[in-house]
Short mmCIF file of C-alpha atoms in Angstrom, two decimals:
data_model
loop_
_atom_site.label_atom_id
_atom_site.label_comp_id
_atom_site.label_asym_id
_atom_site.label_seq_id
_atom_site.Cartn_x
_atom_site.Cartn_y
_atom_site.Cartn_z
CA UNK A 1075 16.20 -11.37 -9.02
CA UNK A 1076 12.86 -11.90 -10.37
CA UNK A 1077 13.73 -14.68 -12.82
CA UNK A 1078 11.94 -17.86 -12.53
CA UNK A 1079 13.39 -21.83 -13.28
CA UNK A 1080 11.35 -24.04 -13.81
CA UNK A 1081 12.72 -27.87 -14.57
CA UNK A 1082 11.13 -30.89 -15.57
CA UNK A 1083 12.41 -34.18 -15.40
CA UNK A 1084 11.31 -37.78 -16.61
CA UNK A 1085 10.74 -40.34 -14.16
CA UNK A 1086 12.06 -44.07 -15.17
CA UNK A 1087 11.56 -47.49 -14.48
CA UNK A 1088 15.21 -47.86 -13.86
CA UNK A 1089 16.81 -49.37 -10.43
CA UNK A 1090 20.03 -47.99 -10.92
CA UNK A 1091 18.82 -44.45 -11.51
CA UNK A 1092 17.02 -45.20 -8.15
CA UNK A 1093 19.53 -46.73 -6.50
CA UNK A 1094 21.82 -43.81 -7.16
CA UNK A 1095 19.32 -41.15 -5.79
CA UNK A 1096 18.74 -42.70 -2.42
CA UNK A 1097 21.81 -41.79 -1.24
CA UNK A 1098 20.84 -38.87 -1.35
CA UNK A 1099 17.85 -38.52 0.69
CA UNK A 1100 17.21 -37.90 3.93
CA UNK A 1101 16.57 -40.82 6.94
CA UNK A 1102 12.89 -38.81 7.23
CA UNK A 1103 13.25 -39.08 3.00
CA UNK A 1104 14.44 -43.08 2.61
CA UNK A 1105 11.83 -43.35 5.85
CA UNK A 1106 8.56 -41.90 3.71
CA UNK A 1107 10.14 -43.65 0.86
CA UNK A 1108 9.42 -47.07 2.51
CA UNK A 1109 6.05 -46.70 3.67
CA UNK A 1110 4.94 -46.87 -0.09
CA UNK A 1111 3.65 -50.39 -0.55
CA UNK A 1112 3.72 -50.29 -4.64
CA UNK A 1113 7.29 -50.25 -5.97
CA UNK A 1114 6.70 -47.75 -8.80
CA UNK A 1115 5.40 -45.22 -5.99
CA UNK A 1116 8.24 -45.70 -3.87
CA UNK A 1117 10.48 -45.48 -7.22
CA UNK A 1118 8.55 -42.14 -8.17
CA UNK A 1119 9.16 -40.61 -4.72
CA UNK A 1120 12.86 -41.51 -4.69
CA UNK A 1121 13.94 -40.06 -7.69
CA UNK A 1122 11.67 -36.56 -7.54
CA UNK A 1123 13.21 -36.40 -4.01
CA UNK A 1124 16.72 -36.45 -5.82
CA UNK A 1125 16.27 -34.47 -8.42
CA UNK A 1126 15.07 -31.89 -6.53
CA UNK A 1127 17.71 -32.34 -4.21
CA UNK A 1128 20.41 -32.16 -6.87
CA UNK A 1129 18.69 -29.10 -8.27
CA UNK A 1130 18.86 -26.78 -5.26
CA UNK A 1131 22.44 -28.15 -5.11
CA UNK A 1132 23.71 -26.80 -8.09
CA UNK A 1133 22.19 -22.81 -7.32
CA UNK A 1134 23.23 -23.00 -3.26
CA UNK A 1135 27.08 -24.91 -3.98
CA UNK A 1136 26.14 -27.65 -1.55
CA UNK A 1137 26.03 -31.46 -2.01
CA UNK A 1138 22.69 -32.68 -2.42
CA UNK A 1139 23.12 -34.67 0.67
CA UNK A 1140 24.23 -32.53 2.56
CA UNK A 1141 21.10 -30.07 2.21
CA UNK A 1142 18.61 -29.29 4.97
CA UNK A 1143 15.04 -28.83 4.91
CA UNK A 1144 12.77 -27.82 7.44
CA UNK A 1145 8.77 -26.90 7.43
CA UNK A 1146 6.39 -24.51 8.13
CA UNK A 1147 3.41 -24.84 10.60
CA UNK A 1148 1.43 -25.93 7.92
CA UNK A 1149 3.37 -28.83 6.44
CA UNK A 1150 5.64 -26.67 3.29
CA UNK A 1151 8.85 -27.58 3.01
CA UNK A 1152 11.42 -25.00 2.84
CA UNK A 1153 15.54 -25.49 2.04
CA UNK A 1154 17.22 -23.99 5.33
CA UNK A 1155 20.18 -21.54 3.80
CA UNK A 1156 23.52 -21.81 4.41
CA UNK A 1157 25.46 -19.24 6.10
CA UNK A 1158 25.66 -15.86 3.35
CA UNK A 1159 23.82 -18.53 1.02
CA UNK A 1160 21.20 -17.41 -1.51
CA UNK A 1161 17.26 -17.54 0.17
CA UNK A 1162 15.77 -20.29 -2.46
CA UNK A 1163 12.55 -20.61 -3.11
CA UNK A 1164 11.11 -23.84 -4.27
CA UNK A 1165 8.49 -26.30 -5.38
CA UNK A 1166 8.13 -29.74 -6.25
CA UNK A 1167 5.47 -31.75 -7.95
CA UNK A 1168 5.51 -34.87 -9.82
CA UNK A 1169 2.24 -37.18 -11.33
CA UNK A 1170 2.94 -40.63 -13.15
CA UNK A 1171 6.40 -40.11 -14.94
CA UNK A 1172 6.47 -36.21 -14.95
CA UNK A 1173 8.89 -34.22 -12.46
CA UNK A 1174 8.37 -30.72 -12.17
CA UNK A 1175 10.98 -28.01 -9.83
CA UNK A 1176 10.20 -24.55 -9.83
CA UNK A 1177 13.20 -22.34 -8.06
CA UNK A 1178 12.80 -18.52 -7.37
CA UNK A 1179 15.43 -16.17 -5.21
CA UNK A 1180 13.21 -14.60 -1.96
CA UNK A 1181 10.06 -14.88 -3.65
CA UNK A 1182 7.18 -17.62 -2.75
CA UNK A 1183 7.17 -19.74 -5.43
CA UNK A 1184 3.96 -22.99 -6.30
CA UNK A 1185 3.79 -25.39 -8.80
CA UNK A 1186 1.71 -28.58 -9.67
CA UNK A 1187 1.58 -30.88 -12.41
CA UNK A 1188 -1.06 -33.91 -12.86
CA UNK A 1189 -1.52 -36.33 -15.57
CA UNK A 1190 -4.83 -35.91 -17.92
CA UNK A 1191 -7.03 -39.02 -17.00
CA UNK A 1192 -10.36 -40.15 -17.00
CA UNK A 1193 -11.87 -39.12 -13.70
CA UNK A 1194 -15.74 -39.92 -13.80
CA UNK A 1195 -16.25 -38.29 -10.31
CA UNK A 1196 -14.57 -34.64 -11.64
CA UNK A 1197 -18.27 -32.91 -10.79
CA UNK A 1198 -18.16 -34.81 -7.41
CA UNK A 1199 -14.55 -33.58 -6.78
CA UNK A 1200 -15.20 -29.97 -7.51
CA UNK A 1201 -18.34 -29.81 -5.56
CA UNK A 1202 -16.72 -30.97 -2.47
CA UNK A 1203 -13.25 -28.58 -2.97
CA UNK A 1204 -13.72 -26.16 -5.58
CA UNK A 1205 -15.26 -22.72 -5.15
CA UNK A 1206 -19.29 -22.86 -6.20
CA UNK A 1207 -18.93 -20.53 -9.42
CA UNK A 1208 -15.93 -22.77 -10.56
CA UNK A 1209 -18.46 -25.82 -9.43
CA UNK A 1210 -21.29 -24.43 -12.11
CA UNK A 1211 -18.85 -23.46 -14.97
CA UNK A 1212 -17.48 -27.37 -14.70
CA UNK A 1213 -20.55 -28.43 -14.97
CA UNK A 1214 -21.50 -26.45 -17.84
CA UNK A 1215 -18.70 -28.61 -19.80
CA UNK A 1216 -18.66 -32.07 -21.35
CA UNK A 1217 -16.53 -34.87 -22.28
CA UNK A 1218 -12.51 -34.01 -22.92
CA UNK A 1219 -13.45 -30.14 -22.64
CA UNK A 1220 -14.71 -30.63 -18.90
CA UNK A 1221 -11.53 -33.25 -18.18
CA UNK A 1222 -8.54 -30.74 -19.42
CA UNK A 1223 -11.03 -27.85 -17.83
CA UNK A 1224 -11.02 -30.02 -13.98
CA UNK A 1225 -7.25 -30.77 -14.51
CA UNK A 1226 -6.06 -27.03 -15.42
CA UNK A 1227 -8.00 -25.74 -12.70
CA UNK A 1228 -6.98 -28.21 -10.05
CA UNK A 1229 -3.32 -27.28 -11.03
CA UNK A 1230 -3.64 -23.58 -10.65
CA UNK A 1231 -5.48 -24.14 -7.47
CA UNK A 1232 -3.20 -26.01 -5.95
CA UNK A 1233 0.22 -24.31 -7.47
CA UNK A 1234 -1.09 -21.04 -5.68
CA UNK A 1235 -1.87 -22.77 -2.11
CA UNK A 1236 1.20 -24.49 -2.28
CA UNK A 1237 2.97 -20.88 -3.65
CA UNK A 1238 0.97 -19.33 -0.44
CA UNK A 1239 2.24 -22.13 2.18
CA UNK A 1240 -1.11 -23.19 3.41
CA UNK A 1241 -2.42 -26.68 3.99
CA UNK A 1242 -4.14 -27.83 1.18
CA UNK A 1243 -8.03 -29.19 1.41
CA UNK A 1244 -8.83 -26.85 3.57
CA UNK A 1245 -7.85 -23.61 1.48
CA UNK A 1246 -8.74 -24.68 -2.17
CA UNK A 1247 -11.85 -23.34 -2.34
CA UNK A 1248 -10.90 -20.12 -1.26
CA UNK A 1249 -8.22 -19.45 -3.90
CA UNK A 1250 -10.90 -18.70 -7.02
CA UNK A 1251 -10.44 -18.49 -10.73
CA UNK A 1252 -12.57 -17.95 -13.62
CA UNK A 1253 -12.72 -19.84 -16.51
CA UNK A 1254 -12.99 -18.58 -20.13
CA UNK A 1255 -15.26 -20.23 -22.53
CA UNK A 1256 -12.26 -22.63 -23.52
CA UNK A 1257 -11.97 -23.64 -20.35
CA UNK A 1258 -8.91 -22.35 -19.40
CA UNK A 1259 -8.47 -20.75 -16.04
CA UNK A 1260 -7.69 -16.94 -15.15
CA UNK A 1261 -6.98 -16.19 -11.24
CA UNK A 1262 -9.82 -14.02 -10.09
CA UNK A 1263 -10.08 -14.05 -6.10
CA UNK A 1264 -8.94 -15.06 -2.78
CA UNK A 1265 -12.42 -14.67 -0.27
CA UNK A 1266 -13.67 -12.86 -2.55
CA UNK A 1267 -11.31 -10.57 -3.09
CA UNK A 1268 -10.85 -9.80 -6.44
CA UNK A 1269 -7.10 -7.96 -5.25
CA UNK A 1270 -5.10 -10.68 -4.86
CA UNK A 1271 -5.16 -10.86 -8.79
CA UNK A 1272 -2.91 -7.82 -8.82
CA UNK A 1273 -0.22 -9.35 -6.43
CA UNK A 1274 0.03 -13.16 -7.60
CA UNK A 1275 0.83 -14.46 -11.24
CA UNK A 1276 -0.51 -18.26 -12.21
CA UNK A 1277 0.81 -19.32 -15.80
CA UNK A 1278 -0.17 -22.40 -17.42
CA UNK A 1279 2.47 -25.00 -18.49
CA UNK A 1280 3.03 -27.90 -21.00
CA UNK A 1281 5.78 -29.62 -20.11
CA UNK A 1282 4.95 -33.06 -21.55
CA UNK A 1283 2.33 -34.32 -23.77
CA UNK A 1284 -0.76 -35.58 -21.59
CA UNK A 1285 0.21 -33.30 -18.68
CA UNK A 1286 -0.91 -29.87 -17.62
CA UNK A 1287 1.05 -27.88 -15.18
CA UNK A 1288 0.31 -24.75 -13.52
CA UNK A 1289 3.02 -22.34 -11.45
CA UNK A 1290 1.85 -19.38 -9.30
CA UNK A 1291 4.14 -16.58 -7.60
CA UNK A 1292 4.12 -13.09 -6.41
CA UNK A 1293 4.93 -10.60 -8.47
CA UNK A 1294 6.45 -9.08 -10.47
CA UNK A 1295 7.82 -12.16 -12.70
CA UNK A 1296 11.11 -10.51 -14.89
CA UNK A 1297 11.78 -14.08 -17.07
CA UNK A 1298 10.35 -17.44 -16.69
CA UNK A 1299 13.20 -20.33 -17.61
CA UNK A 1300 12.13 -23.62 -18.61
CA UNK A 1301 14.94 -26.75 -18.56
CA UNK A 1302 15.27 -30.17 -18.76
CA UNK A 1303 16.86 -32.38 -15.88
CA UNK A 1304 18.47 -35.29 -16.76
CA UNK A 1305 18.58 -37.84 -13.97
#
């Protein structure tokens, strides 16, 4: 199947919404969940943790509980399958109040989504993580044009590591993309070579206003399906 989901979801200042996903995490989950010394992280974590819990639950037919995750050397997490279950792909991301699943059969599968802020040290950022070329075409922008440029390449950078299941800091840099005179990104490389452009598919996303999202997969993509998750 080479249909793509992709839900988003609205994170709440709510304690019973939170309340009611907990349950439904794992001791390693509700573990990482208390580490978070601010409330409305810990909140945040808790109920992206759930929703993407009760996601994969309603395309494998198992409780949300009761679902198993394991991860690769590098850190990815992965749903284990059930016994003659569907292989699910997945990826979470979630910034501020947005939640964002993306859920492909057998194929890898990345997504990211940040809120657009003020960040005065963008240049600094890129310089340190980005690829040189994207570096210079960054800095070739100004005001709101370089901020949406930084956040909609940041998202595609990090929706293909994460679709690749590599570590992240390490490996941004060598995932490259141009950017048009708008700003917007276009995958171009991966070490330099420009054939990785021919095998992998990043599409830009709007799923709330004052967000940019980005999700990456192999190819070929048949449908992409956007939904809304209702906690």
């Amino acid at each position: 199947m080479d249909e793509i989901h992709v839900w988003t979801a609205r994170l709440v200042d709510d304690r019973q919404v939170t309340a009611a996903s907990l349950p439904l995490l794992s001791r390693e989950e509700q573990a990482r969940a208390a580490e978070f010394s601010f409330e409305h992280d810990r909140t945040r974590f808790i109920q992206a943790h759930g929703c993407v819990r009760q996601i994969l639950s309603e395309y494998s037919n198992v409780g949300a509980a009761a679902l198993t995750f394991a991860r690769n050397r590098n850190g990815k997490p992965c749903l284990v399958p059930q016994a003659n279950g569907p292989k699910l792909q997945f990826s979470l991301s979630h910034s501020s109040d947005c939640c964002m699943v993306a859920v492909r059969l057998d194929q890898p599968v990345g997504i990211d989504v940040e809120k657009i802020r003020d960040l005065p040290r963008a240049i600094d950022i890129a310089q340190a993580y980005f690829a040189s070329a994207e570096s210079r075409a960054l800095n070739g922008l100004q005001g709101t044009a370089r901020r949406e440029a930084f956040f909609a390449l940041w998202t595609h950078k990090e929706a293909t590591v994460k679709a690749l299941g590599i570590s992240l800091a390490p490996n941004l840099a060598r995932v490259e993309f141009d950017l048009d005179p708008v700003g917007s990104p276009r995958l171009s490389a991966w070490d330099g070579d420009q054939a990785v452009a021919q095998s992998w598919s990043v599409l830009r996303l709007a799923p709330a206003p004052g967000y940019v999202a980005a999700l990456a997969t192999a190819h070929p993509i048949g449908s992409l399906v956007c939904k809304a998750w209702s906690q």
